[in-house]
Amino acid sequence: MEVVEETARPARGRRKSSTAPRAVAASALAGVVRPEPPPGPRTALRDRHLLGIRGLEPDEITLVLDTARVMAEIATRPVRKVPTLRAKTVVNFFMEPSTRTRSSFEIAEKRLSADTLNFSPSSSSVTKGESLLDTARNLEAMSPDMIVIRHKASGAPHFLARHCRSAIINAGDGWHEHPTQALLDAYTIRERKGRLSGLTVAIVGDLMHSRVLRSNLFLLKTMGATVRLCGPPTLVPAGLEALGAEVHLRLEPALEGADVVMMLRVQRERQKGTSAFPTAREYFSIFGLTRERVRLAKKDVIIMHPGPMNRGVEIDSAVADGPASVILEQVTNGVAVRMAVLYLLAGGSLGELAS
Ligand code: CP
């Protein structure tokens, strides 16, 4: 795994903190000491960046999900736009392909009236050999308020956070994290099931290369869900049990009685010339989600996939398009969740929004 720097850094202080530190409590991250939260519901995120789910407290996750609920209401209005981020500039700096994340960030920014700037390898000087730091410094010279970054290197957003004044949002870094995907997944689950705590969530597929898996695992464990992970031995990295997951090498026991089944894409492009299994047909026969296998889960199970999907490899079309599928709902919810993240990182509060 490519790592630009260590990823579990202490959170940097918000520029506009509304809470004075009163006492200290041991953090979930070893060696990190954080201010104890004030009494009452949380109204702001502690860090001014969103670099990952790891290290977020349960009440911060709840704050994002509650804020997203208010944002979702905006989409139902005749005029689906609010002036909340007027005069703010957001740079979308996507150095890897994206359909859902990039377009939903763009829609979210437009609904909040932000000015947006889009950078991709084909439209920037990165292909001419410019370093990530030089590119970021040049973007910063144009004084954006936030930079949304997707990059193939794990830790790239953390690197920018150390060198930039702008708030940094991780839109997927290498094999590491994809925090807004996990937040929109959690929002979708909570809307459908009414809670996260106590649910059994089976996550199946290419566990090795999946930043979606890592962010979901951190989030679901933080919120009190049971997480079962399943994939072929060649795609199961070491150390997942230590993060609190049950690991299964057979699909059937992983699905048994599950409330939620989340399928992951086989990321052949990250397998670097080797193949983790003989053929796609064989993979599907052992790990593919079919209607018959869905029957092992709870009757009211929901089926999720972050996309893009490999139909006939990890999931059968009858399941992807079937009644239990919430795959397109995830995409819809992504806009509200990203609006919530942008709003909160810009210093907005849920109370202000609700009033
Ligand atoms: N889920 C997800 O990250 O999709 P994209 O790669 O299309 O953004």
Tab-separated table of C-alpha atoms and ligand atoms in Angstrom:
chain	number	residue	atom	x	y	z
A	1	MET	CA	0.000	0.000	0.000
A	2	GLU	CA	1.370	3.397	-0.979
A	3	VAL	CA	1.475	5.731	2.002
A	4	VAL	CA	2.411	9.391	1.767
A	5	GLU	CA	2.635	9.745	5.529
A	6	GLU	CA	1.201	8.294	8.696
A	7	THR	CA	-2.569	8.592	8.645
A	8	ALA	CA	-3.577	8.638	12.306
A	9	ARG	CA	-2.373	12.160	13.054
A	10	PRO	CA	-3.890	14.208	15.854
A	11	ALA	CA	-6.741	16.382	14.654
A	12	ARG	CA	-5.717	19.988	14.027
A	13	GLY	CA	-7.731	22.636	15.812
A	14	ARG	CA	-10.632	24.273	14.003
A	15	ARG	CA	-10.026	27.846	12.948
A	16	LYS	CA	-13.348	28.827	14.484
A	17	SER	CA	-13.829	26.774	17.597
A	18	SER	CA	-16.929	27.432	19.636
A	19	THR	CA	-15.845	25.273	22.577
A	20	ALA	CA	-13.045	26.021	25.022
A	21	PRO	CA	-11.172	22.894	26.125
A	22	ARG	CA	-12.210	22.084	29.719
A	23	ALA	CA	-10.732	18.739	30.537
A	24	VAL	CA	-9.044	15.975	28.639
A	25	ALA	CA	-10.217	12.441	27.974
A	26	ALA	CA	-8.315	9.494	26.545
A	27	SER	CA	-8.918	9.359	22.792
A	28	ALA	CA	-9.854	6.302	20.765
A	29	LEU	CA	-6.572	6.929	18.943
A	30	ALA	CA	-3.655	5.843	21.076
A	31	GLY	CA	-1.525	8.749	22.181
A	32	VAL	CA	-3.951	11.452	21.060
A	33	VAL	CA	-5.461	13.675	23.715
A	34	ARG	CA	-8.582	15.588	22.770
A	35	PRO	CA	-10.699	18.172	24.557
A	36	GLU	CA	-13.721	16.740	26.330
A	37	PRO	CA	-16.898	17.737	24.446
A	38	PRO	CA	-19.224	20.308	26.019
A	39	PRO	CA	-22.497	19.082	27.572
A	40	GLY	CA	-25.485	18.701	25.214
A	41	PRO	CA	-25.670	17.585	21.599
A	42	ARG	CA	-22.652	18.314	19.398
A	43	THR	CA	-23.134	21.229	17.015
A	44	ALA	CA	-19.796	21.303	15.180
A	45	LEU	CA	-17.059	18.935	14.013
A	46	ARG	CA	-13.839	19.053	16.028
A	47	ASP	CA	-11.411	19.040	13.116
A	48	ARG	CA	-11.470	21.559	10.289
A	49	HIS	CA	-10.709	18.781	7.766
A	50	LEU	CA	-12.499	15.518	6.984
A	51	LEU	CA	-9.583	13.160	6.366
A	52	GLY	CA	-11.126	9.895	7.500
A	53	ILE	CA	-13.737	8.243	9.687
A	54	ARG	CA	-11.108	6.883	12.068
A	55	GLY	CA	-11.000	9.191	15.036
A	56	LEU	CA	-14.501	10.642	14.598
A	57	GLU	CA	-16.590	10.384	17.754
A	58	PRO	CA	-20.120	8.884	17.619
A	59	ASP	CA	-21.713	12.295	18.197
A	60	GLU	CA	-19.784	13.772	15.262
A	61	ILE	CA	-21.094	11.027	12.976
A	62	THR	CA	-24.607	11.610	14.306
A	63	LEU	CA	-24.205	15.352	13.702
A	64	VAL	CA	-23.308	14.778	10.032
A	65	LEU	CA	-26.244	12.381	9.564
A	66	ASP	CA	-28.713	14.738	11.275
A	67	THR	CA	-27.441	17.678	9.214
A	68	ALA	CA	-27.760	15.585	6.039
A	69	ARG	CA	-31.408	14.996	6.908
A	70	VAL	CA	-32.058	18.721	6.827
A	71	MET	CA	-30.072	18.989	3.586
A	72	ALA	CA	-32.149	16.196	2.018
A	73	GLU	CA	-35.250	18.297	2.610
A	74	ILE	CA	-33.782	21.035	0.392
A	75	ALA	CA	-33.846	18.597	-2.547
A	76	THR	CA	-37.628	18.325	-2.206
A	77	ARG	CA	-38.206	22.098	-2.584
A	78	PRO	CA	-39.174	23.723	-5.896
A	79	VAL	CA	-35.935	25.778	-5.685
A	80	ARG	CA	-33.254	23.307	-4.617
A	81	LYS	CA	-30.648	25.893	-3.731
A	82	VAL	CA	-29.710	27.780	-0.541
A	83	PRO	CA	-27.199	30.638	-0.159
A	84	THR	CA	-25.307	28.961	2.703
A	85	LEU	CA	-21.872	28.777	1.007
A	86	ARG	CA	-22.198	31.925	-1.093
A	87	ALA	CA	-18.762	33.533	-1.641
A	88	LYS	CA	-16.966	30.307	-0.648
A	89	THR	CA	-14.760	28.592	-3.233
A	90	VAL	CA	-14.393	24.814	-3.371
A	91	VAL	CA	-11.767	23.078	-5.516
A	92	ASN	CA	-12.572	19.549	-6.684
A	93	PHE	CA	-9.138	18.003	-7.188
A	94	PHE	CA	-9.742	14.502	-8.571
A	95	MET	CA	-6.597	12.634	-9.580
A	96	GLU	CA	-8.430	9.308	-10.012
A	97	PRO	CA	-11.590	8.607	-12.032
A	98	SER	CA	-14.947	9.108	-10.342
A	99	THR	CA	-18.568	9.205	-11.426
A	100	ARG	CA	-20.590	9.350	-8.194
A	101	THR	CA	-18.315	11.133	-5.726
A	102	ARG	CA	-17.208	13.900	-8.026
A	103	SER	CA	-20.633	14.643	-9.455
A	104	SER	CA	-22.354	14.530	-6.082
A	105	PHE	CA	-19.776	16.907	-4.539
A	106	GLU	CA	-20.355	19.236	-7.473
A	107	ILE	CA	-24.137	19.113	-7.092
A	108	ALA	CA	-23.820	19.564	-3.315
A	109	GLU	CA	-21.580	22.628	-3.791
A	110	LYS	CA	-23.968	24.147	-6.328
A	111	ARG	CA	-26.993	23.555	-4.078
A	112	LEU	CA	-25.148	25.437	-1.330
A	113	SER	CA	-24.258	28.267	-3.798
A	114	ALA	CA	-20.467	27.752	-3.549
A	115	ASP	CA	-18.159	28.688	-6.432
A	116	THR	CA	-16.509	25.528	-7.737
A	117	LEU	CA	-13.331	24.791	-9.639
A	118	ASN	CA	-12.639	21.349	-11.140
A	119	PHE	CA	-9.180	19.849	-11.587
A	120	SER	CA	-8.406	16.463	-13.113
A	121	PRO	CA	-5.195	14.942	-14.526
A	122	SER	CA	-6.267	15.761	-18.079
A	123	SER	CA	-7.004	19.404	-17.240
A	124	SER	CA	-3.995	20.131	-15.001
A	125	SER	CA	-0.202	20.278	-15.225
A	126	VAL	CA	0.238	17.122	-13.111
A	127	THR	CA	0.811	15.186	-16.342
A	128	LYS	CA	3.770	17.524	-17.000
A	129	GLY	CA	5.486	16.326	-13.828
A	130	GLU	CA	4.283	18.863	-11.255
A	131	SER	CA	4.392	17.465	-7.713
A	132	LEU	CA	1.327	17.140	-5.483
A	133	LEU	CA	2.731	19.811	-3.166
A	134	ASP	CA	3.431	22.286	-5.960
A	135	THR	CA	-0.002	21.688	-7.459
A	136	ALA	CA	-1.616	22.208	-4.055
A	137	ARG	CA	0.409	25.383	-3.391
A	138	ASN	CA	-0.707	26.789	-6.725
A	139	LEU	CA	-4.330	25.953	-5.983
A	140	GLU	CA	-3.929	27.614	-2.586
A	141	ALA	CA	-2.576	30.734	-4.217
A	142	MET	CA	-6.087	31.217	-5.603
A	143	SER	CA	-7.438	31.211	-2.004
A	144	PRO	CA	-10.020	28.422	-2.056
A	145	ASP	CA	-11.883	27.720	1.179
A	146	MET	CA	-11.982	23.964	0.710
A	147	ILE	CA	-10.226	21.328	-1.394
A	148	VAL	CA	-11.949	18.022	-2.110
A	149	ILE	CA	-9.237	15.550	-3.092
A	150	ARG	CA	-9.250	12.064	-4.578
A	151	HIS	CA	-5.795	10.565	-5.065
A	152	LYS	CA	-4.250	7.154	-5.680
A	153	ALA	CA	-1.776	7.646	-2.810
A	154	SER	CA	-3.003	6.738	0.666
A	155	GLY	CA	-2.389	9.748	2.905
A	156	ALA	CA	-2.472	12.389	0.133
A	157	PRO	CA	-5.283	14.363	1.872
A	158	HIS	CA	-3.326	14.311	5.157
A	159	PHE	CA	-0.296	15.648	3.312
A	160	LEU	CA	-2.367	18.529	1.897
A	161	ALA	CA	-3.873	19.210	5.338
A	162	ARG	CA	-0.361	19.798	6.681
A	163	HIS	CA	0.596	22.184	3.913
A	164	CYS	CA	-2.625	24.038	3.019
A	165	ARG	CA	-4.741	26.661	4.748
A	166	SER	CA	-7.931	25.353	3.077
A	167	ALA	CA	-10.150	22.745	4.703
A	168	ILE	CA	-9.361	19.363	3.089
A	169	ILE	CA	-12.008	16.723	2.356
A	170	ASN	CA	-10.870	13.210	1.522
A	171	ALA	CA	-12.865	11.921	-1.471
A	172	GLY	CA	-10.958	8.618	-1.508
A	173	ASP	CA	-7.203	8.058	-0.973
A	174	GLY	CA	-5.660	4.873	-2.321
A	175	TRP	CA	-6.605	1.835	-0.243
A	176	HIS	CA	-6.999	3.932	2.871
A	177	GLU	CA	-10.339	5.736	3.448
A	178	HIS	CA	-13.404	7.132	1.680
A	179	PRO	CA	-15.155	8.907	4.548
A	180	THR	CA	-18.056	10.536	2.696
A	181	GLN	CA	-18.950	7.136	1.175
A	182	ALA	CA	-19.193	5.584	4.650
A	183	LEU	CA	-21.257	8.545	5.875
A	184	LEU	CA	-23.719	8.239	2.995
A	185	ASP	CA	-23.880	4.477	3.551
A	186	ALA	CA	-24.620	5.067	7.238
A	187	TYR	CA	-27.257	7.656	6.348
A	188	THR	CA	-28.920	5.185	3.971
A	189	ILE	CA	-28.887	2.407	6.579
A	190	ARG	CA	-30.232	4.708	9.299
A	191	GLU	CA	-33.036	6.006	7.060
A	192	ARG	CA	-34.060	2.423	6.225
A	193	LYS	CA	-33.519	0.739	9.610
A	194	GLY	CA	-33.938	3.657	12.002
A	195	ARG	CA	-30.609	2.939	13.717
A	196	LEU	CA	-27.058	1.683	13.259
A	197	SER	CA	-26.445	0.229	16.693
A	198	GLY	CA	-27.198	-3.474	17.053
A	199	LEU	CA	-27.420	-4.179	13.311
A	200	THR	CA	-25.447	-6.935	11.600
A	201	VAL	CA	-23.755	-5.698	8.444
A	202	ALA	CA	-22.052	-8.145	6.044
A	203	ILE	CA	-19.443	-6.566	3.751
A	204	VAL	CA	-18.361	-8.895	0.955
A	205	GLY	CA	-15.757	-8.828	-1.800
A	206	ASP	CA	-12.328	-7.355	-2.421
A	207	LEU	CA	-11.457	-6.409	1.146
A	208	MET	CA	-7.777	-5.937	0.346
A	209	HIS	CA	-8.035	-2.847	-1.847
A	210	SER	CA	-11.180	-1.260	-0.446
A	211	ARG	CA	-11.098	2.196	1.141
A	212	VAL	CA	-14.908	1.923	1.324
A	213	LEU	CA	-14.543	-1.121	3.557
A	214	ARG	CA	-12.090	0.607	5.911
A	215	SER	CA	-14.228	3.711	6.361
A	216	ASN	CA	-17.393	1.637	6.802
A	217	LEU	CA	-15.713	-0.657	9.308
A	218	PHE	CA	-14.532	2.289	11.443
A	219	LEU	CA	-17.937	3.972	11.254
A	220	LEU	CA	-20.097	0.920	11.892
A	221	LYS	CA	-17.977	-0.261	14.828
A	222	THR	CA	-17.987	3.268	16.307
A	223	MET	CA	-21.783	3.307	16.077
A	224	GLY	CA	-22.252	-0.121	17.686
A	225	ALA	CA	-22.986	-2.406	14.699
A	226	THR	CA	-21.628	-5.924	14.216
A	227	VAL	CA	-19.502	-6.129	11.074
A	228	ARG	CA	-18.918	-9.383	9.204
A	229	LEU	CA	-16.337	-9.303	6.439
A	230	CYS	CA	-16.111	-11.942	3.722
A	231	GLY	CA	-13.892	-12.478	0.695
A	232	PRO	CA	-11.467	-14.937	-0.889
A	233	PRO	CA	-8.333	-15.516	1.241
A	234	THR	CA	-6.208	-13.752	-1.390
A	235	LEU	CA	-8.261	-10.568	-0.917
A	236	VAL	CA	-8.481	-10.554	2.893
A	237	PRO	CA	-5.751	-8.385	4.466
A	238	ALA	CA	-4.303	-9.221	7.865
A	239	GLY	CA	-5.492	-7.356	10.936
A	240	LEU	CA	-9.225	-7.007	10.269
A	241	GLU	CA	-10.196	-8.892	13.456
A	242	ALA	CA	-8.053	-6.479	15.452
A	243	LEU	CA	-10.281	-3.680	14.104
A	244	GLY	CA	-13.314	-5.427	15.568
A	245	ALA	CA	-14.653	-7.340	12.535
A	246	GLU	CA	-15.673	-10.986	12.202
A	247	VAL	CA	-13.870	-12.462	9.179
A	248	HIS	CA	-15.479	-15.209	7.044
A	249	LEU	CA	-13.948	-17.029	4.093
A	250	ARG	CA	-17.321	-18.517	3.062
A	251	LEU	CA	-20.212	-16.333	1.947
A	252	GLU	CA	-23.132	-18.279	3.425
A	253	PRO	CA	-22.291	-17.858	7.135
A	254	ALA	CA	-21.511	-14.181	6.538
A	255	LEU	CA	-24.997	-13.619	5.101
A	256	GLU	CA	-26.922	-15.657	7.696
A	257	GLY	CA	-29.385	-13.312	9.465
A	258	ALA	CA	-27.704	-10.099	8.224
A	259	ASP	CA	-29.675	-6.813	8.300
A	260	VAL	CA	-27.518	-5.222	5.624
A	261	VAL	CA	-25.377	-6.729	2.866
A	262	MET	CA	-22.815	-4.449	1.266
A	263	MET	CA	-21.066	-5.797	-1.824
A	264	LEU	CA	-17.635	-4.457	-2.836
A	265	ARG	CA	-16.238	-4.194	-6.331
A	266	VAL	CA	-13.358	-6.434	-7.346
A	267	GLN	CA	-10.652	-3.832	-8.037
A	268	ARG	CA	-8.708	-5.516	-10.801
A	269	GLU	CA	-6.878	-2.268	-11.611
A	270	ARG	CA	-5.200	-2.380	-8.174
A	271	GLN	CA	-4.121	-6.029	-8.491
A	272	LYS	CA	-1.061	-4.993	-10.540
A	273	GLY	CA	-0.786	-7.777	-13.120
A	274	THR	CA	-1.655	-10.625	-10.733
A	275	SER	CA	-5.077	-12.156	-10.291
A	276	ALA	CA	-6.468	-12.946	-6.856
A	277	PHE	CA	-8.753	-15.659	-8.294
A	278	PRO	CA	-8.775	-17.808	-11.456
A	279	THR	CA	-11.794	-16.395	-13.347
A	280	ALA	CA	-14.664	-13.964	-12.850
A	281	ARG	CA	-17.064	-16.884	-13.368
A	282	GLU	CA	-15.465	-18.835	-10.514
A	283	TYR	CA	-15.489	-15.743	-8.270
A	284	PHE	CA	-19.193	-15.251	-8.956
A	285	SER	CA	-19.959	-18.911	-8.259
A	286	ILE	CA	-18.387	-18.644	-4.779
A	287	PHE	CA	-18.795	-14.995	-3.718
A	288	GLY	CA	-21.410	-13.557	-6.091
A	289	LEU	CA	-24.638	-12.295	-4.502
A	290	THR	CA	-27.576	-14.150	-6.039
A	291	ARG	CA	-31.279	-14.142	-5.141
A	292	GLU	CA	-30.870	-17.577	-3.526
A	293	ARG	CA	-28.069	-16.321	-1.286
A	294	VAL	CA	-29.977	-13.162	-0.318
A	295	ARG	CA	-32.604	-15.484	1.264
A	296	LEU	CA	-30.036	-16.401	3.954
A	297	ALA	CA	-30.172	-12.828	5.288
A	298	LYS	CA	-33.085	-11.270	7.222
A	299	LYS	CA	-36.370	-10.910	5.315
A	300	ASP	CA	-36.071	-7.116	5.366
A	301	VAL	CA	-32.375	-7.056	4.389
A	302	ILE	CA	-31.132	-4.144	2.309
A	303	ILE	CA	-28.522	-4.634	-0.414
A	304	MET	CA	-25.876	-1.967	-0.908
A	305	HIS	CA	-22.999	-1.346	-3.305
A	306	PRO	CA	-20.828	1.808	-3.447
A	307	GLY	CA	-20.406	1.467	-7.212
A	308	PRO	CA	-19.162	1.074	-9.804
A	309	MET	CA	-20.687	-2.429	-9.962
A	310	ASN	CA	-19.347	-5.434	-11.829
A	311	ARG	CA	-22.606	-7.168	-12.661
A	312	GLY	CA	-22.164	-10.924	-12.912
A	313	VAL	CA	-18.895	-10.775	-10.921
A	314	GLU	CA	-19.796	-9.639	-7.377
A	315	ILE	CA	-23.536	-9.188	-7.821
A	316	ASP	CA	-26.291	-10.634	-9.976
A	317	SER	CA	-28.404	-8.084	-11.875
A	318	ALA	CA	-31.565	-9.608	-10.360
A	319	VAL	CA	-30.256	-8.547	-6.925
A	320	ALA	CA	-28.736	-5.207	-7.976
A	321	ASP	CA	-32.061	-4.155	-9.506
A	322	GLY	CA	-34.265	-6.128	-7.098
A	323	PRO	CA	-36.647	-4.944	-4.362
A	324	ALA	CA	-34.078	-5.091	-1.541
A	325	SER	CA	-31.532	-2.972	-3.408
A	326	VAL	CA	-30.890	0.572	-2.124
A	327	ILE	CA	-27.960	1.164	-4.475
A	328	LEU	CA	-29.440	4.196	-6.237
A	329	GLU	CA	-30.748	5.551	-2.925
A	330	GLN	CA	-27.116	5.586	-1.761
A	331	VAL	CA	-26.260	7.827	-4.715
A	332	THR	CA	-29.182	10.175	-3.993
A	333	ASN	CA	-28.240	10.365	-0.313
A	334	GLY	CA	-24.634	11.147	-1.247
A	335	VAL	CA	-25.621	14.671	-2.267
A	336	ALA	CA	-27.278	15.463	1.089
A	337	VAL	CA	-24.399	13.951	3.056
A	338	ARG	CA	-21.794	15.909	1.088
A	339	MET	CA	-23.835	19.097	1.538
A	340	ALA	CA	-23.765	18.402	5.283
A	341	VAL	CA	-19.991	17.864	5.317
A	342	LEU	CA	-19.300	21.030	3.292
A	343	TYR	CA	-21.656	23.040	5.481
A	344	LEU	CA	-20.209	21.818	8.787
A	345	LEU	CA	-16.598	22.271	7.670
A	346	ALA	CA	-17.444	25.818	6.581
A	347	GLY	CA	-18.356	26.503	10.206
A	348	GLY	CA	-22.125	25.988	9.945
A	349	SER	CA	-24.093	24.477	12.793
A	350	LEU	CA	-27.107	22.207	12.807
A	351	GLY	CA	-29.050	24.536	15.116
A	352	GLU	CA	-28.572	27.479	12.742
A	353	LEU	CA	-29.630	25.355	9.779
A	354	ALA	CA	-32.758	24.004	11.447
A	355	SER	CA	-33.872	27.508	12.445
B	1	CP	N1	-18.404	5.056	-4.749
B	1	CP	C1	-17.524	5.786	-5.439
B	1	CP	O1	-16.524	6.293	-4.906
B	1	CP	O2	-17.814	5.904	-6.763
B	1	CP	P1	-16.968	6.768	-7.797
B	1	CP	O3	-15.627	6.094	-7.958
B	1	CP	O4	-17.766	6.781	-9.065
B	1	CP	O5	-16.795	8.139	-7.222
